[in-house]
JSON list of C-alpha atoms and ligand atoms in Angstrom, two decimals:
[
{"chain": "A", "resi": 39, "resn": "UNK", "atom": "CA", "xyz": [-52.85, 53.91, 86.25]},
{"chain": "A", "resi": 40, "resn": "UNK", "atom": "CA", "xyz": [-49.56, 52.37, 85.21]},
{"chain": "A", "resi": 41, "resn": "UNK", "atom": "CA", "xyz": [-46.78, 54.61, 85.08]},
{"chain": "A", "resi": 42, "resn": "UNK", "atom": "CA", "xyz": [-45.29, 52.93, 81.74]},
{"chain": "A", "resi": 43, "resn": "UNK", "atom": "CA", "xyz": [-42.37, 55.70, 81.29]},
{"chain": "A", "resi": 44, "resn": "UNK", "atom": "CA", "xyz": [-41.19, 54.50, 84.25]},
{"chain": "A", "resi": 45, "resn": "UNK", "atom": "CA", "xyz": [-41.57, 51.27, 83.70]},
{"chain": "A", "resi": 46, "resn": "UNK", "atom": "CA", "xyz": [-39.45, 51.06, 80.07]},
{"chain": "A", "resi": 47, "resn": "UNK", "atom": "CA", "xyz": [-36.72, 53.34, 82.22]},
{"chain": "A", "resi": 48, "resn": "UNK", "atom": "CA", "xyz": [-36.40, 50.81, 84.78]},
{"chain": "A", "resi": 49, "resn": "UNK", "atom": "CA", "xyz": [-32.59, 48.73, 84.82]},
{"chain": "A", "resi": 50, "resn": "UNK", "atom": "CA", "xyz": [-33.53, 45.35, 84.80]},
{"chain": "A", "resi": 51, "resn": "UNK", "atom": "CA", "xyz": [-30.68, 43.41, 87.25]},
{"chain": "A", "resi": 52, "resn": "UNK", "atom": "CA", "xyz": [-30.25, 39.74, 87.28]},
{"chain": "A", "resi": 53, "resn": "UNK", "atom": "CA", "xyz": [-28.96, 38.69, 90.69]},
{"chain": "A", "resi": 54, "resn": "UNK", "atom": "CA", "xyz": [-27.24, 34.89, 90.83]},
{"chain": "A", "resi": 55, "resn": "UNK", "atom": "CA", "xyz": [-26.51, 33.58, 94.20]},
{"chain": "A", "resi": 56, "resn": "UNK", "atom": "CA", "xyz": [-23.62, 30.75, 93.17]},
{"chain": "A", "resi": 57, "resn": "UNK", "atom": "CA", "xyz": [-23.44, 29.63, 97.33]},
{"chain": "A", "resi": 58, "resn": "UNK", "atom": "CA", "xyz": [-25.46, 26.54, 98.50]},
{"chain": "A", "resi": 59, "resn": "UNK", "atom": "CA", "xyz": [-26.68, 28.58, 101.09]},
{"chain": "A", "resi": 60, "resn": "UNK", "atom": "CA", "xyz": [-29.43, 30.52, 100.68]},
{"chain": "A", "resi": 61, "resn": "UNK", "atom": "CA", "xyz": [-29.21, 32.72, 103.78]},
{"chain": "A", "resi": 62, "resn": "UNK", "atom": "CA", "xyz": [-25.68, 32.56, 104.08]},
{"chain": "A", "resi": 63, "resn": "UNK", "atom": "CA", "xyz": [-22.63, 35.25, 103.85]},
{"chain": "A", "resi": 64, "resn": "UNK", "atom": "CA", "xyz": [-23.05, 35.51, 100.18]},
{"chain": "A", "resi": 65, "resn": "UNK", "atom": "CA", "xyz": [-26.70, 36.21, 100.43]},
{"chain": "A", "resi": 66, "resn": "UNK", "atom": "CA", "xyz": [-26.24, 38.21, 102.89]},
{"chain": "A", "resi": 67, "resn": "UNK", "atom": "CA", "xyz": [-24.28, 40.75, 100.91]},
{"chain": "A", "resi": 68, "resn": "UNK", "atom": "CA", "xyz": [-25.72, 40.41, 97.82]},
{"chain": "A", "resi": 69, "resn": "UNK", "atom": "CA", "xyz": [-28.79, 41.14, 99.66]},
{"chain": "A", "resi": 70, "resn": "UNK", "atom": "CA", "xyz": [-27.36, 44.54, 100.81]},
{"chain": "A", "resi": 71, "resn": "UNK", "atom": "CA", "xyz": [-26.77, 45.63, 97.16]},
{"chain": "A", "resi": 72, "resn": "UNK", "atom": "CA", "xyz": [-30.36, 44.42, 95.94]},
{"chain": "A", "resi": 73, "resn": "UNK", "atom": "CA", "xyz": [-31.94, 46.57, 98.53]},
{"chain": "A", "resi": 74, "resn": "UNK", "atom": "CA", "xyz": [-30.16, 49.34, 97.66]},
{"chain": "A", "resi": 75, "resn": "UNK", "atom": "CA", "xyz": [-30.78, 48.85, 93.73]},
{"chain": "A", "resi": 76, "resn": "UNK", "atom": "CA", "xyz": [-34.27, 48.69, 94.08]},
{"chain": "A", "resi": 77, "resn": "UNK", "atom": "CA", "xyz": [-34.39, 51.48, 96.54]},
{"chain": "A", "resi": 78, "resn": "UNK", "atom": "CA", "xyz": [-33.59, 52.95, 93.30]},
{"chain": "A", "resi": 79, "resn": "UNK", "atom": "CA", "xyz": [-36.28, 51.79, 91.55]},
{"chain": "A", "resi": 80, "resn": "UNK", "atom": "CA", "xyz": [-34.68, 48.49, 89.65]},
{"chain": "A", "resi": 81, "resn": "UNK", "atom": "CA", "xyz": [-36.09, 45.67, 88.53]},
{"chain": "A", "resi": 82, "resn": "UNK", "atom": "CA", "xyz": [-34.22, 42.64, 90.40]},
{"chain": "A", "resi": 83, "resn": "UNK", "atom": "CA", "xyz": [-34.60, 39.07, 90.20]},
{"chain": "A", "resi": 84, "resn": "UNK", "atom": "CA", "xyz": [-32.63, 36.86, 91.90]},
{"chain": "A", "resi": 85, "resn": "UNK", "atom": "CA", "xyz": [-31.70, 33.23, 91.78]},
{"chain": "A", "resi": 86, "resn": "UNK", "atom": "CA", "xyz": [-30.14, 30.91, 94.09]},
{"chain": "A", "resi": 87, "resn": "UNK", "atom": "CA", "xyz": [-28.38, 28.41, 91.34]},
{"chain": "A", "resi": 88, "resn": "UNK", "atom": "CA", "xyz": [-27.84, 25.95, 93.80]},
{"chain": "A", "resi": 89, "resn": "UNK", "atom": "CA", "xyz": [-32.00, 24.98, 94.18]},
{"chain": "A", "resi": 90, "resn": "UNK", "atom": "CA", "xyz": [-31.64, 25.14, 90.44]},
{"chain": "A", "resi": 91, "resn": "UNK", "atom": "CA", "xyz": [-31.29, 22.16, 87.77]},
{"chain": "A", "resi": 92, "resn": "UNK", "atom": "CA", "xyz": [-28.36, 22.97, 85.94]},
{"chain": "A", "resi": 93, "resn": "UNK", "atom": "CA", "xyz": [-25.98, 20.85, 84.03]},
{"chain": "A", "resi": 94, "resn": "UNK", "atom": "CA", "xyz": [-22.12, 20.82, 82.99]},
{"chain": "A", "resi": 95, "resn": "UNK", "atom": "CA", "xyz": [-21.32, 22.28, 79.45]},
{"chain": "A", "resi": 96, "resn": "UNK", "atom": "CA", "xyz": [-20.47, 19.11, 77.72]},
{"chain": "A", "resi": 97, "resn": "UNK", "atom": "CA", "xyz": [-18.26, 20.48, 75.46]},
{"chain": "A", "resi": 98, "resn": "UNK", "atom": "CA", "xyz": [-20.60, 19.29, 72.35]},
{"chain": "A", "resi": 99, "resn": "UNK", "atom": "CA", "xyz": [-20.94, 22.32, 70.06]},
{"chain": "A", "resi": 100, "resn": "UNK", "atom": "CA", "xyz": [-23.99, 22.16, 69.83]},
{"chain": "A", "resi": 101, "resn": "UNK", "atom": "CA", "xyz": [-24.58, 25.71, 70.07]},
{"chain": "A", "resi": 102, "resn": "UNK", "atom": "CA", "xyz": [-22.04, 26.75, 67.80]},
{"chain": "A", "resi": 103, "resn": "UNK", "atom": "CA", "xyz": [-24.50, 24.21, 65.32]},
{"chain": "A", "resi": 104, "resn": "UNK", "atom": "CA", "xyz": [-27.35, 25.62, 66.58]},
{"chain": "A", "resi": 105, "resn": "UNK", "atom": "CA", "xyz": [-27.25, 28.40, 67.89]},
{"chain": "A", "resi": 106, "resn": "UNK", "atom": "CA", "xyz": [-28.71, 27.78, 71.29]},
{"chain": "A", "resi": 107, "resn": "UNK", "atom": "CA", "xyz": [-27.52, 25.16, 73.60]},
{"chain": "A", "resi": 108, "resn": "UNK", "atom": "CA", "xyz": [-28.87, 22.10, 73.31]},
{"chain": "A", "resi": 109, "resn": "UNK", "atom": "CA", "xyz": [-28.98, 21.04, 77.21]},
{"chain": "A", "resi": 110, "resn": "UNK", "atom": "CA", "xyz": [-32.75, 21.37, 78.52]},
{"chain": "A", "resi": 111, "resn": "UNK", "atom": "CA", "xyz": [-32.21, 22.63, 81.56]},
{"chain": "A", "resi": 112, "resn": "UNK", "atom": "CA", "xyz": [-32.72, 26.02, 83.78]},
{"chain": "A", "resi": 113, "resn": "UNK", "atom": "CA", "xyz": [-30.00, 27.48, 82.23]},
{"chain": "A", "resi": 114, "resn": "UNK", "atom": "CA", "xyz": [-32.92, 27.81, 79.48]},
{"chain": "A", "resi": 115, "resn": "UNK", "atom": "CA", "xyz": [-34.46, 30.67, 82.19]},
{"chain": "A", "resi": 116, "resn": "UNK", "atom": "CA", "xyz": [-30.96, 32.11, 82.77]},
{"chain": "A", "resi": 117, "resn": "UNK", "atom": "CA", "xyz": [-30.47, 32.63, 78.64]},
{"chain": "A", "resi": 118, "resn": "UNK", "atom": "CA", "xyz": [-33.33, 35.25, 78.20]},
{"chain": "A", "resi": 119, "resn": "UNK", "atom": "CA", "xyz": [-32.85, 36.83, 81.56]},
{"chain": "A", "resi": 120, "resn": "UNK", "atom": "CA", "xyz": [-29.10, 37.43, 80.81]},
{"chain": "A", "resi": 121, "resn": "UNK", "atom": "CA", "xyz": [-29.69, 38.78, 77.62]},
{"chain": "A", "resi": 122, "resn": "UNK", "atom": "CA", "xyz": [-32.55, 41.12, 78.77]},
{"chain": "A", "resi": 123, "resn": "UNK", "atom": "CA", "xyz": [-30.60, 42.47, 81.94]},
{"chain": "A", "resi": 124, "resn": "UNK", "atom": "CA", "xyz": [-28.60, 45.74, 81.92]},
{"chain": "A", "resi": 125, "resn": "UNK", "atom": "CA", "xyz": [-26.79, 44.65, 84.69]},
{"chain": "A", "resi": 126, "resn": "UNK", "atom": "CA", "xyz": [-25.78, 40.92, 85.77]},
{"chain": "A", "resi": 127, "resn": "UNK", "atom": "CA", "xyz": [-24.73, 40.20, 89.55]},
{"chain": "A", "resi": 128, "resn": "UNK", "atom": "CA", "xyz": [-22.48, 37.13, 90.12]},
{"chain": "A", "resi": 129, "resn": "UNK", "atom": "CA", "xyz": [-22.36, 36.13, 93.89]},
{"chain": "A", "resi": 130, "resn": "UNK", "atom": "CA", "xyz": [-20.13, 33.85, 95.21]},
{"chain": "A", "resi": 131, "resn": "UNK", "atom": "CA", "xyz": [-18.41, 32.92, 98.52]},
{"chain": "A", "resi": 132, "resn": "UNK", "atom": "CA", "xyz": [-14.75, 31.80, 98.04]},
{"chain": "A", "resi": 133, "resn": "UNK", "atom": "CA", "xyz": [-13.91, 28.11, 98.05]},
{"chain": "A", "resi": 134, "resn": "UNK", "atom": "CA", "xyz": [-10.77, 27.23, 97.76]},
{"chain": "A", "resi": 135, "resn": "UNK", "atom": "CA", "xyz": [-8.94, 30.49, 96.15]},
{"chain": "A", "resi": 136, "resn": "UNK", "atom": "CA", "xyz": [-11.71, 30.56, 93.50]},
{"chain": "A", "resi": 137, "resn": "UNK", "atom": "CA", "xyz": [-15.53, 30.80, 92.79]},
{"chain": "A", "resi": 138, "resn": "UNK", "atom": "CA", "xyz": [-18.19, 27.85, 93.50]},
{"chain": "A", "resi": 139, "resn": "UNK", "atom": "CA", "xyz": [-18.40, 24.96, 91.01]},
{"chain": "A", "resi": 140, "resn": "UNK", "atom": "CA", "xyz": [-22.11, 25.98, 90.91]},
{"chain": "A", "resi": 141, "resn": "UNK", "atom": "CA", "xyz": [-21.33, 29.45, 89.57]},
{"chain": "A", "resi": 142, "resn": "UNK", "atom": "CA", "xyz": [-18.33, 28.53, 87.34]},
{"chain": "A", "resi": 143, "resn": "UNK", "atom": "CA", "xyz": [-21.42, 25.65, 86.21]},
{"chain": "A", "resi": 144, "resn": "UNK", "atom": "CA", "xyz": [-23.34, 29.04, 84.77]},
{"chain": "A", "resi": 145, "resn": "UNK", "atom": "CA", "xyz": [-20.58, 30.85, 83.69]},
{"chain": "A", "resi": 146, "resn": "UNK", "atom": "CA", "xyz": [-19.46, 27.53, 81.35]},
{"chain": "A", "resi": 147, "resn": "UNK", "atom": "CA", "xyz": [-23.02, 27.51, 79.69]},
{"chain": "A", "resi": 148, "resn": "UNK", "atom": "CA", "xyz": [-22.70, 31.22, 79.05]},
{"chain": "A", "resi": 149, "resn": "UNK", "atom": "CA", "xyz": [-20.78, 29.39, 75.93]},
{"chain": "A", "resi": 150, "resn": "UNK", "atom": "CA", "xyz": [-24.25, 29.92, 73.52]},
{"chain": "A", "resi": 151, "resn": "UNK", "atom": "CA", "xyz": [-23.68, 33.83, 73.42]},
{"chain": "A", "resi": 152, "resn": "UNK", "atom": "CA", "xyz": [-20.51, 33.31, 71.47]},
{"chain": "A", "resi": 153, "resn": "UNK", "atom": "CA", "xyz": [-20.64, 32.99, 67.52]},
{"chain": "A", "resi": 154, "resn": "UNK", "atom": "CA", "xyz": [-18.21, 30.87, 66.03]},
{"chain": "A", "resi": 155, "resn": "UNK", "atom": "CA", "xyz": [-16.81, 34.15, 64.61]},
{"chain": "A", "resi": 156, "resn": "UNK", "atom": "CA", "xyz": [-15.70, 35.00, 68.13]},
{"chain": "A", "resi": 157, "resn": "UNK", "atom": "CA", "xyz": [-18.42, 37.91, 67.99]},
{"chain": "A", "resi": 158, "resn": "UNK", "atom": "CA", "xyz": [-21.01, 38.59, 70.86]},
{"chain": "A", "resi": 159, "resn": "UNK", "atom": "CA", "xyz": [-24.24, 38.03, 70.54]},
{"chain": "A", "resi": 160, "resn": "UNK", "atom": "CA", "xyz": [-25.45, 39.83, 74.09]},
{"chain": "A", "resi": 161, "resn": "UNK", "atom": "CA", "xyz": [-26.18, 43.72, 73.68]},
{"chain": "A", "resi": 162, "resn": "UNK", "atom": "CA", "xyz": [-23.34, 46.18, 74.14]},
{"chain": "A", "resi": 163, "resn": "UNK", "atom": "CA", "xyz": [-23.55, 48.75, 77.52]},
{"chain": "A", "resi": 164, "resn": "UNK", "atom": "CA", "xyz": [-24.64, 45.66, 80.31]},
{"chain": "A", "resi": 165, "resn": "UNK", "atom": "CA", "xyz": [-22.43, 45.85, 83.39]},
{"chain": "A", "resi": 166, "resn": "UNK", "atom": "CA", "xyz": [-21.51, 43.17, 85.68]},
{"chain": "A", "resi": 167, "resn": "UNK", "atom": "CA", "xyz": [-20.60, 42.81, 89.41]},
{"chain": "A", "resi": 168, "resn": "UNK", "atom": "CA", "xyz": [-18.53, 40.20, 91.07]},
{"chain": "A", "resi": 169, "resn": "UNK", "atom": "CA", "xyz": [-19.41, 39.63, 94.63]},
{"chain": "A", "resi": 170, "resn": "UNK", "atom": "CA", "xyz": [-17.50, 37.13, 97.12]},
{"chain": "A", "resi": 171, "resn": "UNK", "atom": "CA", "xyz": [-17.46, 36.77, 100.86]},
{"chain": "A", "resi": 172, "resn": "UNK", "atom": "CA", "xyz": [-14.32, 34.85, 102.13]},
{"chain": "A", "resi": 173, "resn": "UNK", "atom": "CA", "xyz": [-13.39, 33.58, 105.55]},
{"chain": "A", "resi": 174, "resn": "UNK", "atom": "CA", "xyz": [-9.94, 34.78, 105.31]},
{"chain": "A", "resi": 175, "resn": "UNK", "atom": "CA", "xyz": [-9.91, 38.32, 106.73]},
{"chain": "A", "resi": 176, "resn": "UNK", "atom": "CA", "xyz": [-7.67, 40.32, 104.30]},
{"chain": "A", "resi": 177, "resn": "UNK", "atom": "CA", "xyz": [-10.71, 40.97, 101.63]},
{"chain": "A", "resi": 178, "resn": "UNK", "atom": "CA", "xyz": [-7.61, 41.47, 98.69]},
{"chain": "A", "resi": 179, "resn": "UNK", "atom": "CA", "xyz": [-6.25, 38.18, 98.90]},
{"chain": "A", "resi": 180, "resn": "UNK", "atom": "CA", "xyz": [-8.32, 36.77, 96.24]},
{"chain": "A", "resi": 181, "resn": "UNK", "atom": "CA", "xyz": [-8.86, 40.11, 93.75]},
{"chain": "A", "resi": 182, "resn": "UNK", "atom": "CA", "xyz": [-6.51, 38.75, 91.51]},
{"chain": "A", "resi": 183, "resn": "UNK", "atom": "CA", "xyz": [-8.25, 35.93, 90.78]},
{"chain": "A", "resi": 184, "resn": "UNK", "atom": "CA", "xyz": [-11.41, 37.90, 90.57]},
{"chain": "A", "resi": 185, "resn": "UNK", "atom": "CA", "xyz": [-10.22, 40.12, 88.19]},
{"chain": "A", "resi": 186, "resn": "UNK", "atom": "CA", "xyz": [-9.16, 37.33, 86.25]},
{"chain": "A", "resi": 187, "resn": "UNK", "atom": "CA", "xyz": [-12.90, 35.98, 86.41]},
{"chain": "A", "resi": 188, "resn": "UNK", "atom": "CA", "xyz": [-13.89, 39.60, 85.40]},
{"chain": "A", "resi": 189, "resn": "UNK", "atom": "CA", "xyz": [-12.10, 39.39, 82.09]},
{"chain": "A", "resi": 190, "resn": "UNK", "atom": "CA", "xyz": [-14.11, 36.24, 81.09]},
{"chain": "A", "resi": 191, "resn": "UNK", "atom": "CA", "xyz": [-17.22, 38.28, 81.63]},
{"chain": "A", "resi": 192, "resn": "UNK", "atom": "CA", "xyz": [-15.65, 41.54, 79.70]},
{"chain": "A", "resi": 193, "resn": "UNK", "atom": "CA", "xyz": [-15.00, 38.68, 76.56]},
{"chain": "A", "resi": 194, "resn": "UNK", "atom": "CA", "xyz": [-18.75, 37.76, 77.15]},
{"chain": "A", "resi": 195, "resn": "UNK", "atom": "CA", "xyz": [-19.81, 41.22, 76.24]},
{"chain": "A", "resi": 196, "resn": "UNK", "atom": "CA", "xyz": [-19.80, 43.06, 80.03]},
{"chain": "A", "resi": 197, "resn": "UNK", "atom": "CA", "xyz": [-18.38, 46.70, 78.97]},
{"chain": "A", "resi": 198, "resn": "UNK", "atom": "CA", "xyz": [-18.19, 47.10, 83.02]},
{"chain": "A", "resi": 199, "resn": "UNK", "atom": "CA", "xyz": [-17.02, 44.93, 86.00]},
{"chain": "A", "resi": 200, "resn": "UNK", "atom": "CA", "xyz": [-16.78, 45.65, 89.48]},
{"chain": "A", "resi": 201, "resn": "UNK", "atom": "CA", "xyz": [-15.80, 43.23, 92.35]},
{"chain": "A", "resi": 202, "resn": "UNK", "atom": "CA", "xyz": [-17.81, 43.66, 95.57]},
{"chain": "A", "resi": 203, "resn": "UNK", "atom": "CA", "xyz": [-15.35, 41.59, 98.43]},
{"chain": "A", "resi": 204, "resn": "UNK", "atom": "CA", "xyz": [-16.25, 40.78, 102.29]},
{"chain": "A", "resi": 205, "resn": "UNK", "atom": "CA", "xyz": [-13.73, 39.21, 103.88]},
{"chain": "A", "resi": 206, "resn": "UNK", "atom": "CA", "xyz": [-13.56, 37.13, 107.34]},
{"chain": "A", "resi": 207, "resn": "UNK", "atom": "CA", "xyz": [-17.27, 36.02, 106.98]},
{"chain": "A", "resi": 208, "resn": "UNK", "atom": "CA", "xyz": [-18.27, 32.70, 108.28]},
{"chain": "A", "resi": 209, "resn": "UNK", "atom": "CA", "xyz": [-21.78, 33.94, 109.52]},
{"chain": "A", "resi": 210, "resn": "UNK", "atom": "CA", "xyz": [-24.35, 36.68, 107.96]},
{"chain": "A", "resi": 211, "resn": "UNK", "atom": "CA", "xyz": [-23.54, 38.58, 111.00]},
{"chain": "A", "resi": 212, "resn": "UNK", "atom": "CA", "xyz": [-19.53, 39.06, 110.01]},
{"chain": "A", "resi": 213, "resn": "UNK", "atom": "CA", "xyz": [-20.68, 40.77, 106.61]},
{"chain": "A", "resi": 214, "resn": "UNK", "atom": "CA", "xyz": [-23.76, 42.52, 107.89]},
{"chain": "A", "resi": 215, "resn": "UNK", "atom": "CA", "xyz": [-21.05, 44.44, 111.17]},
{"chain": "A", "resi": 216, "resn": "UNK", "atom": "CA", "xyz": [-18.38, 45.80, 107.92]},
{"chain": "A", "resi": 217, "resn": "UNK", "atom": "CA", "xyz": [-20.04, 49.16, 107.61]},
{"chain": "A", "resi": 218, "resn": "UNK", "atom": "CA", "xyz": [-17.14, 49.52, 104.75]},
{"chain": "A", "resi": 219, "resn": "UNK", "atom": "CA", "xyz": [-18.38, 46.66, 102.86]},
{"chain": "A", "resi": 220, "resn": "UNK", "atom": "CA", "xyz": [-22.14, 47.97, 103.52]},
{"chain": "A", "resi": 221, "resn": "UNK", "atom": "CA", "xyz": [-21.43, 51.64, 102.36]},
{"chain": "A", "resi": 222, "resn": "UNK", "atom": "CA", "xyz": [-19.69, 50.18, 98.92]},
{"chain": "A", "resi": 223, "resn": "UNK", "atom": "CA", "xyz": [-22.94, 47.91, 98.78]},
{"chain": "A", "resi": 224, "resn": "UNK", "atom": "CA", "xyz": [-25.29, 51.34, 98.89]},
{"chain": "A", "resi": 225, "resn": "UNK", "atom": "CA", "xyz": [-22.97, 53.29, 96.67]},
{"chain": "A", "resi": 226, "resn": "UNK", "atom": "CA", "xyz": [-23.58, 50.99, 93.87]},
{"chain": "A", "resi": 227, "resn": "UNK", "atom": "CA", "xyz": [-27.59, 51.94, 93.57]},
{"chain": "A", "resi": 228, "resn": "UNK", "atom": "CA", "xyz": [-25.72, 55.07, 91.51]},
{"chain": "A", "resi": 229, "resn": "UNK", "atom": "CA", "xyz": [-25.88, 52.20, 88.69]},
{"chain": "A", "resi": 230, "resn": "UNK", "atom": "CA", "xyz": [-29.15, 52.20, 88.65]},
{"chain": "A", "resi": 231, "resn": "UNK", "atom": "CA", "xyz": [-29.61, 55.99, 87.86]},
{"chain": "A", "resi": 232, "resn": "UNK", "atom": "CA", "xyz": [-26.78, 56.52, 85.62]},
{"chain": "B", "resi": 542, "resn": "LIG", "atom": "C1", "xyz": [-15.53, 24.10, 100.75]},
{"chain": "B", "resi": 542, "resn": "LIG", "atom": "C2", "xyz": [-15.15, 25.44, 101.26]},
{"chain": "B", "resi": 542, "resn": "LIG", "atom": "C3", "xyz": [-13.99, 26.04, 100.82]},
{"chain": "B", "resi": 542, "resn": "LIG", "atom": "C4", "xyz": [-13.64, 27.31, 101.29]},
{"chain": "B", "resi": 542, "resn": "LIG", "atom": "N1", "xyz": [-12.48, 27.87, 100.82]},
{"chain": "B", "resi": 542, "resn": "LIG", "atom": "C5", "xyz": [-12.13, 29.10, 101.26]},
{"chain": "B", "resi": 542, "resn": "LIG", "atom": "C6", "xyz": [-10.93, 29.71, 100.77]},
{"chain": "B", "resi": 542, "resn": "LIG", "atom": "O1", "xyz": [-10.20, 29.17, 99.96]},
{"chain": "B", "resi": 542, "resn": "LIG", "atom": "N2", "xyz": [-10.61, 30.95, 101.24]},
{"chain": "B", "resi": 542, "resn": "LIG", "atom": "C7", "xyz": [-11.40, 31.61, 102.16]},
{"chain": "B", "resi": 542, "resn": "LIG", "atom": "O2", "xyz": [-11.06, 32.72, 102.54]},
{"chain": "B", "resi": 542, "resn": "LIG", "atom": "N3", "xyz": [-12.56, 31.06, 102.61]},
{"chain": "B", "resi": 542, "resn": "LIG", "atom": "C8", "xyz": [-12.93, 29.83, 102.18]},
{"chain": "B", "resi": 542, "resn": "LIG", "atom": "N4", "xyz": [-14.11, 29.27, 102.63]},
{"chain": "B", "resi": 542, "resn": "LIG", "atom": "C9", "xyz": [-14.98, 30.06, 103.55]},
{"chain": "B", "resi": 542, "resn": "LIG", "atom": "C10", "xyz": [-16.17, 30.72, 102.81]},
{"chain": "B", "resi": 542, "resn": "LIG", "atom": "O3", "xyz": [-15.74, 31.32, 101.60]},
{"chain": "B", "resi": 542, "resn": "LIG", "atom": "C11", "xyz": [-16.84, 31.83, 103.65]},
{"chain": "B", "resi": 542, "resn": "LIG", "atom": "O4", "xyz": [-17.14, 31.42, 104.93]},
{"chain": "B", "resi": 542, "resn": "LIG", "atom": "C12", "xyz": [-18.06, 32.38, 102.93]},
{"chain": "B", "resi": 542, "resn": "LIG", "atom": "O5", "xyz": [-18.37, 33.66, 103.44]},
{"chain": "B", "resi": 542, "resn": "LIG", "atom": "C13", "xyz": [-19.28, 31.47, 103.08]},
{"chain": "B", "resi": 542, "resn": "LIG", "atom": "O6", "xyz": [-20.36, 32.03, 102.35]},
{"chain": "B", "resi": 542, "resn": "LIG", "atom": "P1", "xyz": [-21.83, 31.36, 102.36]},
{"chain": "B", "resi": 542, "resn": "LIG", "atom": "O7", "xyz": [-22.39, 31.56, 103.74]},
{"chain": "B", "resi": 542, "resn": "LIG", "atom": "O8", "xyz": [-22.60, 32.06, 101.33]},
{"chain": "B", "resi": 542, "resn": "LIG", "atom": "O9", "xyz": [-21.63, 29.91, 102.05]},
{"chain": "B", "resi": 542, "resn": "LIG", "atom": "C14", "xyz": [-14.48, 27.99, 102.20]},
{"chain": "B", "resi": 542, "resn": "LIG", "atom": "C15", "xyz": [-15.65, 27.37, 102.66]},
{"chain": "B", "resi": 542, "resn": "LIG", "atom": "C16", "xyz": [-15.98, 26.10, 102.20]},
{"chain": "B", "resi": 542, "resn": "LIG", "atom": "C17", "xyz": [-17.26, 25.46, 102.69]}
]
């Protein structure tokens, strides 16, 4: 029989892989917290935006006319599942100093949860979690700019961001030898349970 208790208990995690590779560094890691999550018993989906049909905000305001964004697209998917998720994972690898165009593409369209009012319409209490992989070794080179990028989600309506950083990765194998950067991975399945 289904065990429904456990089923309405269950954190339901969004996971969006922003690198055009979909077994690369990024993957990799974000992999390494998804295990971990649903280890836990969490409800993860992920997506790799890169395979996925997403446009540029055009600027139009059409959602601040309507609501909703006017762009058929995927992002259409990504809406509902962001809204329904208590927790939101952002995975990146770094290209030049910053996040990928792809990501930064979803981010943009995350314009329709704003009211002209400068309320939010997502639910209060979702977290969020940042993760890069860099090929430049020192993994706090590019927190700065990170936290920066967490702000935009905390004006979105994320009570909660953490960042999640490999650095010196140019192959899966360089993030899946930092036992560091793995035990920080694990430790965050406490999210799921809290
Ligand atoms: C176009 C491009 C730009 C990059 N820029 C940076 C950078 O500014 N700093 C850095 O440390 N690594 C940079 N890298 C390296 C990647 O961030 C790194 O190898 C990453 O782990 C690759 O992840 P992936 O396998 O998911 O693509 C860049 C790589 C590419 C392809």
């Amino acid at each position: 029989m289904l065990n429904t208790s456990y089923k309405k208990d269950m954190k339901k995690i969004i996971a969006l892989n922003g690198s055009p590779h979909q077994h690369g560094c990024t993957a990799a890691l974000m992999n390494e917290v998804i295990n971990s999550l649903v280890k836990q018993g969490a409800d993860v989906k992920t997506y790799h935006i890169s395979k996925m049909d997403i446009k540029y905000c055009q600027g139009c305001g059409g959602c601040t006319k309507h609501g909703k964004c006017v762009l058929q697209d995927d992002m259409q998917v990504l809406y509902d599942e962001i809204a329904s998720a208590d927790i939101l994972i952002l995975a990146t690898p770094v290209y030049f100093w910053q996040m990928t165009a792809q990501l930064k593409t979803v981010i943009d369209r995350c314009q329709p949860f704003g009211r002209p009012n400068s309320t939010i319409k997502l639910e209060h209490g979702k977290k969020a979690l940042i993760i890069a992989t860099q090929g430049r070794p020192d993994e706090t080179a590019f927190i700065p700019y990170f936290e920066h990028a967490a702000k935009s989600l905390s004006l979105l309506g994320f009570d909660f961001v953490e960042l999640l950083i490999a650095g010196g990765t140019h192959e899966p194998e360089d993030v899946l030898n930092q036992n560091k950067v793995l035990h920080r991975a694990k430790k965050l399945s406490v999210w799921v349970t809290e």
